[in-house]
PDB file of C-alpha atoms and ligand atoms in Angstrom:
ATOM      1  CA  MET M 388      25.874-179.829-114.524  1.00 79.00           C
ATOM      2  CA  THR M 389      28.469-182.357-115.635  1.00 90.00           C
ATOM      3  CA  VAL M 390      27.926-185.815-114.193  1.00 98.00           C
ATOM      4  CA  ALA M 391      30.462-188.625-114.403  1.00 98.00           C
ATOM      5  CA  MET M 392      29.617-192.225-115.104  1.00 98.00           C
ATOM      6  CA  ILE M 393      32.387-194.192-113.452  1.00 98.00           C
ATOM      7  CA  SER M 394      32.996-197.809-114.337  1.00 98.00           C
ATOM      8  CA  HIS M 395      35.735-200.358-114.847  1.00 98.00           C
ATOM      9  CA  ALA M 396      36.126-203.226-117.298  1.00 98.00           C
ATOM     10  CA  ASP M 397      37.111-205.466-114.378  1.00 98.00           C
ATOM     11  CA  SER M 398      33.497-205.400-113.117  1.00 97.00           C
ATOM     12  CA  GLY M 399      32.862-208.074-115.719  1.00 97.00           C
ATOM     13  CA  ARG M 400      35.614-210.317-114.357  1.00 97.00           C
ATOM     14  CA  HIS M 401      33.776-211.074-111.111  1.00 98.00           C
ATOM     15  CA  ASP M 402      32.377-214.389-112.322  1.00 97.00           C
ATOM     16  CA  THR M 403      29.496-215.655-110.192  1.00 97.00           C
ATOM     17  CA  GLY M 404      27.961-217.824-112.925  1.00 96.00           C
ATOM     18  CA  TRP M 405      24.793-217.160-114.910  1.00 96.00           C
ATOM     19  CA  GLY M 406      22.680-219.006-112.351  1.00 96.00           C
ATOM     20  CA  HIS M 407      23.557-216.434-109.714  1.00 97.00           C
ATOM     21  CA  PRO M 408      21.263-213.373-109.518  1.00 98.00           C
ATOM     22  CA  GLU M 409      24.265-211.018-109.251  1.00 98.00           C
ATOM     23  CA  HIS M 410      25.693-211.999-112.650  1.00 98.00           C
ATOM     24  CA  VAL M 411      27.751-210.039-115.156  1.00 98.00           C
ATOM     25  CA  GLY M 412      24.726-209.381-117.383  1.00 98.00           C
ATOM     26  CA  ARG M 413      23.564-206.781-114.855  1.00 98.00           C
ATOM     27  CA  ILE M 414      26.453-204.480-115.562  1.00 98.00           C
ATOM     28  CA  ARG M 415      26.533-205.121-119.320  1.00 98.00           C
ATOM     29  CA  ALA M 416      22.930-203.957-119.612  1.00 98.00           C
ATOM     30  CA  ILE M 417      23.851-200.401-118.591  1.00 98.00           C
ATOM     31  CA  PRO M 418      26.091-199.310-121.531  1.00 98.00           C
ATOM     32  CA  ARG M 419      23.765-201.212-123.878  1.00 98.00           C
ATOM     33  CA  ALA M 420      20.820-199.107-122.720  1.00 98.00           C
ATOM     34  CA  LEU M 421      22.919-195.946-122.730  1.00 98.00           C
ATOM     35  CA  ARG M 422      23.715-196.398-126.430  1.00 97.00           C
ATOM     36  CA  GLU M 423      19.992-195.907-127.090  1.00 98.00           C
ATOM     37  CA  GLN M 424      20.128-192.479-125.422  1.00 98.00           C
ATOM     38  CA  PRO M 425      22.866-190.561-127.247  1.00 98.00           C
ATOM     39  CA  GLU M 426      21.913-187.233-125.674  1.00 98.00           C
ATOM     40  CA  LEU M 427      22.480-188.616-122.178  1.00 98.00           C
ATOM     41  CA  PHE M 428      25.578-190.533-123.282  1.00 98.00           C
ATOM     42  CA  GLU M 429      27.166-187.386-124.747  1.00 98.00           C
ATOM     43  CA  SER M 430      26.399-185.338-121.652  1.00 98.00           C
ATOM     44  CA  LEU M 431      28.323-187.603-119.266  1.00 98.00           C
ATOM     45  CA  ILE M 432      32.015-187.742-118.423  1.00 98.00           C
ATOM     46  CA  HIS M 433      32.957-191.397-118.938  1.00 98.00           C
ATOM     47  CA  HIS M 434      35.642-192.274-116.439  1.00 98.00           C
ATOM     48  CA  GLU M 435      37.511-195.575-116.075  1.00 98.00           C
ATOM     49  CA  ALA M 436      38.247-195.891-112.357  1.00 98.00           C
ATOM     50  CA  ARG M 437      41.351-196.921-110.514  1.00 98.00           C
ATOM     51  CA  HIS M 438      41.592-199.853-108.131  1.00 98.00           C
ATOM     52  CA  ALA M 439      41.422-199.113-104.412  1.00 99.00           C
ATOM     53  CA  ASP M 440      44.515-200.343-102.584  1.00 98.00           C
ATOM     54  CA  ALA M 441      44.640-202.347 -99.363  1.00 98.00           C
ATOM     55  CA  THR M 442      45.371-199.241 -97.285  1.00 98.00           C
ATOM     56  CA  GLU M 443      42.227-197.579 -98.593  1.00 98.00           C
ATOM     57  CA  LEU M 444      40.120-200.703 -98.023  1.00 99.00           C
ATOM     58  CA  ALA M 445      41.449-200.762 -94.440  1.00 98.00           C
ATOM     59  CA  LEU M 446      39.575-197.490 -93.805  1.00 98.00           C
ATOM     60  CA  GLY M 447      36.602-199.805 -93.346  1.00 98.00           C
ATOM     61  CA  HIS M 448      37.910-203.347 -93.234  1.00 98.00           C
ATOM     62  CA  ASP M 449      40.107-205.527 -91.070  1.00 98.00           C
ATOM     63  CA  PRO M 450      43.492-205.941 -92.839  1.00 98.00           C
ATOM     64  CA  ALA M 451      43.418-209.701 -92.154  1.00 98.00           C
ATOM     65  CA  TYR M 452      40.082-209.968 -93.964  1.00 98.00           C
ATOM     66  CA  ILE M 453      41.355-207.948 -96.934  1.00 98.00           C
ATOM     67  CA  GLU M 454      44.357-210.259 -97.180  1.00 98.00           C
ATOM     68  CA  SER M 455      42.138-213.345 -96.894  1.00 98.00           C
ATOM     69  CA  VAL M 456      40.114-212.206 -99.915  1.00 98.00           C
ATOM     70  CA  ARG M 457      43.304-211.596-101.882  1.00 98.00           C
ATOM     71  CA  VAL M 458      44.616-215.063-100.972  1.00 98.00           C
ATOM     72  CA  LEU M 459      41.306-216.748-101.832  1.00 98.00           C
ATOM     73  CA  VAL M 460      41.284-215.046-105.244  1.00 98.00           C
ATOM     74  CA  ALA M 461      44.940-215.957-105.847  1.00 97.00           C
ATOM     75  CA  SER M 462      44.115-219.596-105.076  1.00 97.00           C
ATOM     76  CA  GLY M 463      41.488-219.586-107.840  1.00 96.00           C
ATOM     77  CA  GLY M 464      38.433-218.525-105.858  1.00 96.00           C
ATOM     78  CA  GLY M 465      35.778-219.996-103.625  1.00 96.00           C
ATOM     79  CA  ARG M 466      32.961-218.661-101.479  1.00 96.00           C
ATOM     80  CA  LEU M 467      32.878-216.191 -98.583  1.00 96.00           C
ATOM     81  CA  ASP M 468      29.410-217.421 -97.610  1.00 94.00           C
ATOM     82  CA  PRO M 469      26.841-219.584 -99.436  1.00 94.00           C
ATOM     83  CA  ASP M 470      25.728-216.575-101.560  1.00 95.00           C
ATOM     84  CA  THR M 471      29.025-214.813-102.027  1.00 97.00           C
ATOM     85  CA  VAL M 472      31.144-216.203-104.826  1.00 96.00           C
ATOM     86  CA  VAL M 473      34.768-215.238-105.369  1.00 97.00           C
ATOM     87  CA  SER M 474      36.396-215.943-108.737  1.00 97.00           C
ATOM     88  CA  GLU M 475      39.835-215.294-110.215  1.00 97.00           C
ATOM     89  CA  GLY M 476      38.763-211.813-111.321  1.00 98.00           C
ATOM     90  CA  SER M 477      36.997-210.853-108.110  1.00 98.00           C
ATOM     91  CA  TRP M 478      39.864-209.013-106.415  1.00 98.00           C
ATOM     92  CA  ASP M 479      40.279-206.755-109.446  1.00 98.00           C
ATOM     93  CA  ALA M 480      36.518-206.261-109.755  1.00 98.00           C
ATOM     94  CA  ALA M 481      35.907-205.521-106.076  1.00 98.00           C
ATOM     95  CA  THR M 482      38.873-203.165-105.728  1.00 98.00           C
ATOM     96  CA  ALA M 483      37.749-201.391-108.921  1.00 98.00           C
ATOM     97  CA  ALA M 484      34.259-201.044-107.470  1.00 98.00           C
ATOM     98  CA  THR M 485      35.645-199.372-104.369  1.00 99.00           C
ATOM     99  CA  GLY M 486      38.159-197.390-106.441  1.00 98.00           C
ATOM    100  CA  SER M 487      35.261-196.081-108.524  1.00 98.00           C
ATOM    101  CA  VAL M 488      33.524-194.608-105.508  1.00 99.00           C
ATOM    102  CA  LEU M 489      36.808-193.140-104.239  1.00 98.00           C
ATOM    103  CA  ASP M 490      37.394-191.591-107.669  1.00 99.00           C
ATOM    104  CA  GLY M 491      33.874-190.197-107.519  1.00 99.00           C
ATOM    105  CA  VAL M 492      34.718-188.543-104.194  1.00 98.00           C
ATOM    106  CA  ASP M 493      37.972-187.153-105.614  1.00 98.00           C
ATOM    107  CA  MET M 494      36.139-185.753-108.644  1.00 98.00           C
ATOM    108  CA  ALA M 495      33.441-184.190-106.450  1.00 98.00           C
ATOM    109  CA  TYR M 496      36.138-182.370-104.495  1.00 98.00           C
ATOM    110  CA  SER M 497      38.318-181.429-107.469  1.00 98.00           C
ATOM    111  CA  GLY M 498      35.270-180.091-109.280  1.00 97.00           C
ATOM    112  CA  ARG M 499      35.855-182.287-112.327  1.00 97.00           C
ATOM    113  CA  ALA M 500      32.444-183.846-111.703  1.00 98.00           C
ATOM    114  CA  ILE M 501      30.461-182.621-108.721  1.00 98.00           C
ATOM    115  CA  ARG M 502      28.212-185.633-109.055  1.00 98.00           C
ATOM    116  CA  SER M 503      28.827-189.132-110.301  1.00 98.00           C
ATOM    117  CA  PHE M 504      27.287-192.550-110.629  1.00 98.00           C
ATOM    118  CA  CYS M 505      29.442-195.640-110.247  1.00 99.00           C
ATOM    119  CA  ALA M 506      28.145-198.467-112.446  1.00 98.00           C
ATOM    120  CA  VAL M 507      30.016-201.222-110.670  1.00 98.00           C
ATOM    121  CA  ARG M 508      29.816-204.732-109.283  1.00 98.00           C
ATOM    122  CA  PRO M 509      30.101-206.574-106.984  1.00 98.00           C
ATOM    123  CA  PRO M 510      27.852-204.532-104.717  1.00 98.00           C
ATOM    124  CA  GLY M 511      29.188-203.560-101.295  1.00 98.00           C
ATOM    125  CA  HIS M 512      26.628-202.638 -98.666  1.00 99.00           C
ATOM    126  CA  HIS M 513      26.449-206.061 -96.965  1.00 98.00           C
ATOM    127  CA  ALA M 514      30.227-206.433 -96.562  1.00 98.00           C
ATOM    128  CA  LEU M 515      31.128-206.365 -92.862  1.00 98.00           C
ATOM    129  CA  PRO M 516      34.487-205.142 -91.528  1.00 98.00           C
ATOM    130  CA  ALA M 517      35.853-208.686 -91.329  1.00 98.00           C
ATOM    131  CA  ASN M 518      33.455-210.733 -93.485  1.00 98.00           C
ATOM    132  CA  GLY M 519      32.066-210.644 -96.967  1.00 98.00           C
ATOM    133  CA  MET M 520      28.414-211.602 -97.312  1.00 98.00           C
ATOM    134  CA  GLY M 521      25.320-211.128 -99.432  1.00 98.00           C
ATOM    135  CA  PHE M 522      27.163-210.876-102.808  1.00 98.00           C
ATOM    136  CA  CYS M 523      29.444-208.163-101.327  1.00 98.00           C
ATOM    137  CA  LEU M 524      33.227-208.246-100.817  1.00 98.00           C
ATOM    138  CA  PHE M 525      34.163-204.698 -99.797  1.00 98.00           C
ATOM    139  CA  GLY M 526      31.935-201.898 -98.523  1.00 99.00           C
ATOM    140  CA  SER M 527      32.707-199.331-101.190  1.00 99.00           C
ATOM    141  CA  VAL M 528      30.335-196.655 -99.911  1.00 99.00           C
ATOM    142  CA  GLY M 529      31.312-197.072 -96.254  1.00 99.00           C
ATOM    143  CA  VAL M 530      34.996-196.950 -97.171  1.00 99.00           C
ATOM    144  CA  ALA M 531      34.354-193.859 -99.313  1.00 99.00           C
ATOM    145  CA  ALA M 532      32.714-192.043 -96.398  1.00 99.00           C
ATOM    146  CA  HIS M 533      35.854-192.504 -94.302  1.00 99.00           C
ATOM    147  CA  TYR M 534      38.035-191.631 -97.291  1.00 99.00           C
ATOM    148  CA  ALA M 535      36.211-188.324 -97.775  1.00 99.00           C
ATOM    149  CA  ARG M 536      36.888-187.447 -94.148  1.00 98.00           C
ATOM    150  CA  THR M 537      40.572-188.413 -94.149  1.00 98.00           C
ATOM    151  CA  ARG M 538      41.551-187.372 -97.701  1.00 98.00           C
ATOM    152  CA  HIS M 539      39.322-184.356 -98.268  1.00 98.00           C
ATOM    153  CA  ASN M 540      38.648-183.189 -94.708  1.00 98.00           C
ATOM    154  CA  ALA M 541      34.915-183.680 -95.063  1.00 98.00           C
ATOM    155  CA  GLU M 542      33.525-183.171 -91.591  1.00 98.00           C
ATOM    156  CA  ARG M 543      30.077-184.634 -92.060  1.00 98.00           C
ATOM    157  CA  VAL M 544      29.001-187.288 -94.550  1.00 99.00           C
ATOM    158  CA  LEU M 545      25.464-188.477 -95.222  1.00 99.00           C
ATOM    159  CA  ILE M 546      24.828-191.912 -96.744  1.00 99.00           C
ATOM    160  CA  VAL M 547      21.399-192.750 -98.173  1.00 99.00           C
ATOM    161  CA  ASP M 548      20.744-196.427 -99.000  1.00 99.00           C
ATOM    162  CA  TRP M 549      17.527-197.250-100.863  1.00 98.00           C
ATOM    163  CA  ASP M 550      18.410-200.820-101.781  1.00 98.00           C
ATOM    164  CA  VAL M 551      15.558-203.142-100.724  1.00 98.00           C
ATOM    165  CA  HIS M 552      17.918-204.900 -98.280  1.00 98.00           C
ATOM    166  CA  HIS M 553      19.334-203.436 -95.077  1.00 98.00           C
ATOM    167  CA  GLY M 554      22.808-201.980 -95.605  1.00 99.00           C
ATOM    168  CA  ASN M 555      24.130-203.907 -92.614  1.00 98.00           C
ATOM    169  CA  GLY M 556      27.710-203.766 -93.829  1.00 99.00           C
ATOM    170  CA  THR M 557      27.682-200.028 -94.378  1.00 99.00           C
ATOM    171  CA  GLN M 558      26.160-199.569 -90.933  1.00 99.00           C
ATOM    172  CA  ALA M 559      28.921-201.673 -89.382  1.00 99.00           C
ATOM    173  CA  LEU M 560      31.615-199.753 -91.269  1.00 99.00           C
ATOM    174  CA  VAL M 561      30.404-196.298 -90.230  1.00 99.00           C
ATOM    175  CA  GLU M 562      28.378-196.534 -87.010  1.00 98.00           C
ATOM    176  CA  ASN M 563      31.357-195.808 -84.745  1.00 98.00           C
ATOM    177  CA  GLU M 564      31.942-192.460 -86.464  1.00 98.00           C
ATOM    178  CA  PRO M 565      29.232-190.027 -85.329  1.00 98.00           C
ATOM    179  CA  GLU M 566      30.012-187.559 -88.126  1.00 98.00           C
ATOM    180  CA  ILE M 567      28.896-190.097 -90.719  1.00 99.00           C
ATOM    181  CA  ARG M 568      25.134-190.502 -90.728  1.00 99.00           C
ATOM    182  CA  PHE M 569      23.579-193.504 -92.431  1.00 99.00           C
ATOM    183  CA  ILE M 570      19.991-193.938 -93.564  1.00 99.00           C
ATOM    184  CA  SER M 571      18.806-197.333 -94.809  1.00 99.00           C
ATOM    185  CA  MET M 572      15.270-198.001 -95.983  1.00 99.00           C
ATOM    186  CA  HIS M 573      14.638-201.688 -96.499  1.00 98.00           C
ATOM    187  CA  GLN M 574      12.062-204.425 -96.602  1.00 98.00           C
ATOM    188  CA  TRP M 575      11.292-205.970 -93.215  1.00 97.00           C
ATOM    189  CA  PRO M 576      11.431-208.733 -92.254  1.00 95.00           C
ATOM    190  CA  TRP M 577      13.827-209.689 -95.024  1.00 98.00           C
ATOM    191  CA  TYR M 578      17.442-210.547 -95.766  1.00 98.00           C
ATOM    192  CA  PRO M 579      19.789-210.032 -93.879  1.00 98.00           C
ATOM    193  CA  GLY M 580      17.482-209.784 -90.861  1.00 98.00           C
ATOM    194  CA  THR M 581      19.063-206.674 -89.327  1.00 98.00           C
ATOM    195  CA  GLY M 582      18.018-203.017 -89.501  1.00 98.00           C
ATOM    196  CA  ALA M 583      15.267-202.634 -86.899  1.00 98.00           C
ATOM    197  CA  ALA M 584      14.043-199.087 -86.395  1.00 98.00           C
ATOM    198  CA  ASP M 585      15.407-198.985 -82.830  1.00 98.00           C
ATOM    199  CA  ASP M 586      18.899-199.998 -83.992  1.00 98.00           C
ATOM    200  CA  ARG M 587      20.377-196.505 -84.032  1.00 98.00           C
ATOM    201  CA  GLY M 588      24.041-197.469 -83.497  1.00 98.00           C
ATOM    202  CA  PRO M 589      26.236-196.431 -80.545  1.00 98.00           C
ATOM    203  CA  HIS M 590      26.026-192.711 -81.434  1.00 98.00           C
ATOM    204  CA  ARG M 591      22.430-192.642 -82.689  1.00 98.00           C
ATOM    205  CA  SER M 592      23.828-191.743 -86.100  1.00 98.00           C
ATOM    206  CA  ILE M 593      21.953-194.533 -87.899  1.00 99.00           C
ATOM    207  CA  TRP M 594      18.415-194.230 -89.270  1.00 98.00           C
ATOM    208  CA  ASN M 595      16.938-197.624 -90.134  1.00 98.00           C
ATOM    209  CA  ILE M 596      13.587-197.519 -91.902  1.00 98.00           C
ATOM    210  CA  PRO M 597      12.079-201.016 -92.048  1.00 98.00           C
ATOM    211  CA  MET M 598       9.079-201.200 -94.397  1.00 98.00           C
ATOM    212  CA  ARG M 599       6.566-203.842 -95.370  1.00 98.00           C
ATOM    213  CA  PRO M 600       6.533-205.027 -99.002  1.00 98.00           C
ATOM    214  CA  SER M 601       3.802-204.190-101.553  1.00 98.00           C
ATOM    215  CA  LEU M 602       2.915-200.745-100.174  1.00 98.00           C
ATOM    216  CA  PRO M 603       1.985-197.912-102.545  1.00 98.00           C
ATOM    217  CA  PRO M 604       5.284-196.482-103.818  1.00 98.00           C
ATOM    218  CA  GLU M 605       4.553-193.028-102.402  1.00 98.00           C
ATOM    219  CA  GLN M 606       4.813-194.502 -98.899  1.00 98.00           C
ATOM    220  CA  TYR M 607       8.408-195.597 -99.493  1.00 98.00           C
ATOM    221  CA  VAL M 608       9.301-192.205-100.935  1.00 98.00           C
ATOM    222  CA  ALA M 609       7.679-190.360 -98.024  1.00 98.00           C
ATOM    223  CA  ALA M 610       9.370-192.585 -95.429  1.00 98.00           C
ATOM    224  CA  LEU M 611      12.789-192.044 -96.962  1.00 98.00           C
ATOM    225  CA  GLU M 612      12.314-188.288 -97.389  1.00 98.00           C
ATOM    226  CA  GLY M 613      11.175-188.059 -93.765  1.00 98.00           C
ATOM    227  CA  ALA M 614      14.237-189.944 -92.559  1.00 98.00           C
ATOM    228  CA  ILE M 615      16.501-187.638 -94.565  1.00 98.00           C
ATOM    229  CA  ASP M 616      14.801-184.642 -92.929  1.00 98.00           C
ATOM    230  CA  ASP M 617      15.369-186.159 -89.469  1.00 98.00           C
ATOM    231  CA  ALA M 618      18.952-187.203 -90.101  1.00 98.00           C
ATOM    232  CA  THR M 619      19.987-183.792 -91.418  1.00 98.00           C
ATOM    233  CA  ALA M 620      18.293-181.603 -88.809  1.00 98.00           C
ATOM    234  CA  GLY M 621      21.271-179.672 -87.427  1.00 97.00           C
ATOM    235  CA  PHE M 622      23.645-181.784 -89.531  1.00 98.00           C
ATOM    236  CA  GLU M 623      24.676-180.221 -92.828  1.00 98.00           C
ATOM    237  CA  PRO M 624      26.623-182.819 -94.830  1.00 98.00           C
ATOM    238  CA  ASP M 625      29.758-181.916 -96.800  1.00 98.00           C
ATOM    239  CA  LEU M 626      29.136-184.858 -99.106  1.00 98.00           C
ATOM    240  CA  VAL M 627      26.199-187.117 -99.938  1.00 99.00           C
ATOM    241  CA  LEU M 628      26.804-190.761-100.817  1.00 99.00           C
ATOM    242  CA  VAL M 629      24.025-192.920-102.244  1.00 99.00           C
ATOM    243  CA  SER M 630      23.796-196.706-102.193  1.00 99.00           C
ATOM    244  CA  ALA M 631      21.576-196.972-105.239  1.00 99.00           C
ATOM    245  CA  GLY M 632      20.079-200.432-105.114  1.00 98.00           C
ATOM    246  CA  PHE M 633      17.466-200.863-107.804  1.00 98.00           C
ATOM    247  CA  ASP M 634      16.072-204.070-106.299  1.00 98.00           C
ATOM    248  CA  SER M 635      13.620-201.683-104.623  1.00 98.00           C
ATOM    249  CA  LEU M 636      11.808-201.369-107.974  1.00 98.00           C
ATOM    250  CA  ARG M 637       8.532-203.194-108.512  1.00 98.00           C
ATOM    251  CA  GLY M 638       9.031-206.685-109.911  1.00 98.00           C
ATOM    252  CA  ASP M 639      12.492-207.386-108.569  1.00 98.00           C
ATOM    253  CA  PRO M 640      12.910-211.100-107.811  1.00 98.00           C
ATOM    254  CA  LEU M 641      14.773-210.349-104.569  1.00 98.00           C
ATOM    255  CA  GLY M 642      12.446-207.741-103.091  1.00 98.00           C
ATOM    256  CA  GLY M 643       8.832-206.662-102.681  1.00 98.00           C
ATOM    257  CA  PHE M 644       9.020-202.883-102.900  1.00 98.00           C
ATOM    258  CA  THR M 645       6.996-201.152-105.614  1.00 98.00           C
ATOM    259  CA  LEU M 646       9.073-198.189-106.781  1.00 98.00           C
ATOM    260  CA  GLU M 647       8.828-197.176-110.428  1.00 98.00           C
ATOM    261  CA  LEU M 648      11.275-195.199-112.556  1.00 98.00           C
ATOM    262  CA  GLU M 649       9.432-191.963-111.750  1.00 98.00           C
ATOM    263  CA  HIS M 650      10.245-192.506-108.059  1.00 98.00           C
ATOM    264  CA  VAL M 651      13.911-193.083-108.836  1.00 98.00           C
ATOM    265  CA  GLU M 652      13.828-189.783-110.680  1.00 98.00           C
ATOM    266  CA  SER M 653      12.057-187.853-107.926  1.00 98.00           C
ATOM    267  CA  LEU M 654      14.246-189.270-105.126  1.00 98.00           C
ATOM    268  CA  THR M 655      17.353-188.445-107.144  1.00 98.00           C
ATOM    269  CA  ARG M 656      16.181-184.892-107.839  1.00 98.00           C
ATOM    270  CA  SER M 657      15.334-184.406-104.182  1.00 98.00           C
ATOM    271  CA  LEU M 658      18.827-185.486-103.127  1.00 98.00           C
ATOM    272  CA  VAL M 659      20.424-183.243-105.755  1.00 98.00           C
ATOM    273  CA  GLU M 660      18.392-180.308-104.491  1.00 98.00           C
ATOM    274  CA  ARG M 661      19.362-181.032-100.900  1.00 98.00           C
ATOM    275  CA  ALA M 662      23.051-181.552-101.779  1.00 98.00           C
ATOM    276  CA  THR M 663      23.031-178.270-103.678  1.00 98.00           C
ATOM    277  CA  ALA M 664      21.801-176.474-100.563  1.00 98.00           C
ATOM    278  CA  TRP M 665      24.188-178.304 -98.213  1.00 98.00           C
ATOM    279  CA  CYS M 666      27.479-178.683-100.008  1.00 98.00           C
ATOM    280  CA  GLY M 667      27.611-177.270-103.506  1.00 98.00           C
ATOM    281  CA  GLY M 668      25.870-180.343-104.853  1.00 98.00           C
ATOM    282  CA  ARG M 669      28.553-182.934-104.074  1.00 98.00           C
ATOM    283  CA  LEU M 670      26.995-186.381-104.457  1.00 98.00           C
ATOM    284  CA  VAL M 671      28.450-189.770-105.368  1.00 99.00           C
ATOM    285  CA  SER M 672      26.115-192.652-106.068  1.00 99.00           C
ATOM    286  CA  ALA M 673      27.050-196.309-106.400  1.00 99.00           C
ATOM    287  CA  LEU M 674      25.101-199.237-107.763  1.00 99.00           C
ATOM    288  CA  GLU M 675      24.165-201.884-105.203  1.00 98.00           C
ATOM    289  CA  GLY M 676      21.419-204.451-105.995  1.00 98.00           C
ATOM    290  CA  GLY M 677      18.874-204.757-108.787  1.00 98.00           C
ATOM    291  CA  TYR M 678      18.307-208.141-110.395  1.00 98.00           C
ATOM    292  CA  VAL M 679      16.283-207.567-113.564  1.00 98.00           C
ATOM    293  CA  PRO M 680      19.113-206.367-115.830  1.00 98.00           C
ATOM    294  CA  ASP M 681      17.093-204.345-118.354  1.00 98.00           C
ATOM    295  CA  ARG M 682      15.029-202.718-115.598  1.00 98.00           C
ATOM    296  CA  LEU M 683      18.208-202.028-113.638  1.00 98.00           C
ATOM    297  CA  ALA M 684      19.748-200.352-116.689  1.00 98.00           C
ATOM    298  CA  GLU M 685      16.679-198.182-117.262  1.00 98.00           C
ATOM    299  CA  ALA M 686      16.796-197.102-113.620  1.00 98.00           C
ATOM    300  CA  CYS M 687      20.501-196.256-113.868  1.00 98.00           C
ATOM    301  CA  LEU M 688      19.801-194.044-116.887  1.00 98.00           C
ATOM    302  CA  VAL M 689      16.923-192.230-115.189  1.00 98.00           C
ATOM    303  CA  HIS M 690      19.099-191.795-112.092  1.00 98.00           C
ATOM    304  CA  MET M 691      22.040-190.386-114.071  1.00 98.00           C
ATOM    305  CA  ALA M 692      19.811-188.055-116.058  1.00 98.00           C
ATOM    306  CA  ALA M 693      18.324-186.707-112.824  1.00 98.00           C
ATOM    307  CA  LEU M 694      21.779-186.173-111.326  1.00 98.00           C
ATOM    308  CA  ARG M 695      22.501-183.553-114.014  1.00 97.00           C
TER     309      ARG M 695
HETATM  310 ZN1   ZN W1952      19.652-205.534-102.272  1.00 77.28          ZN
END
C-alpha cells in the first residue's frame, strides 16, 4: 500500500514565536525523525501540496472571514484571539495546510495514494466558520469533507478526531450536513469547553466523547472504537478523514490523556481495516495538536507506518 506524506515548506512560515506551544519546531521534527527510518522514508510518496484557494476555503468558511485573514496577514500580522497568532507567512502556511488535505482527498480518489498523512501546521480543528481560534486559522479537515462531496461526489464522509481537545471548529463546519459524520474524543472539562456528550448537532450526526484525564489508555481506545461503531452503523463512509492530534499522548503539556505510541498504531490499523471494508481504504489524515516535538514526530512515523 503506497501512502503519501503531504507537506509544504510554507508550514514553517507561520511564525508564532518560540514561546508559543504551536511553534515551527513541531513540524521540523517530523522529517528529522523520518531520516532515521530510511525504510519508511523510501516507502512513502513525498508530495509538496498546493495552496487552497478562497473558493475552496469558502466550502467551510464565511468569505468575509477568509478575506479578513488575508488582510491581516497583508498588514504584517496580528492575533485572531489571544492564542492565535498570525504572521506574514500565515496565509501561505494555512492555505497550504488546507491544500494538503485537499490534495490528499484528490490522491485518494485518483488512486495515486489511497491513504495519506498531511504533516502540516497551523492546525485547523478549532477554526470556526467566521473566526479563527485555538491556534487554528482554517478548518482543513472540515473543508476537505465538503470538498470530497462536491468535487468527488462522495456521499458519506466520516471524520475521526482524536486530538485531546474538542474539534469544535470541525463540528461547526460540518454539523449542518447530515452525510458528514464527526466523532471527537476529547478531555473534559478542558479547552475549548464545548463537546458535551449530548451535543449531537442538529442532525444527530455528531458523536462527542468527553473523557476524564489520566485514565488507563485502553479506556480511551475502547471509547473511540465504540463511537466509531455507533457512528457507522448503517452509514458506510466513502472516505475517512482523521484529525490526528498527538496531544492525546501521555506527557503532553496541553492535555492529560495517556495514549502511547502502541495505541496510535492500533487505532490507525483499526481505521485502515475499517476503511478497507467501507471504501477501498480511502483515508486522509491531518496533523492537529501535539506539543512535545520529538514525541509528536515519533507518533507521526508510527501513524504513517500503520497507514501502509
Ligand atoms: Zn489539541
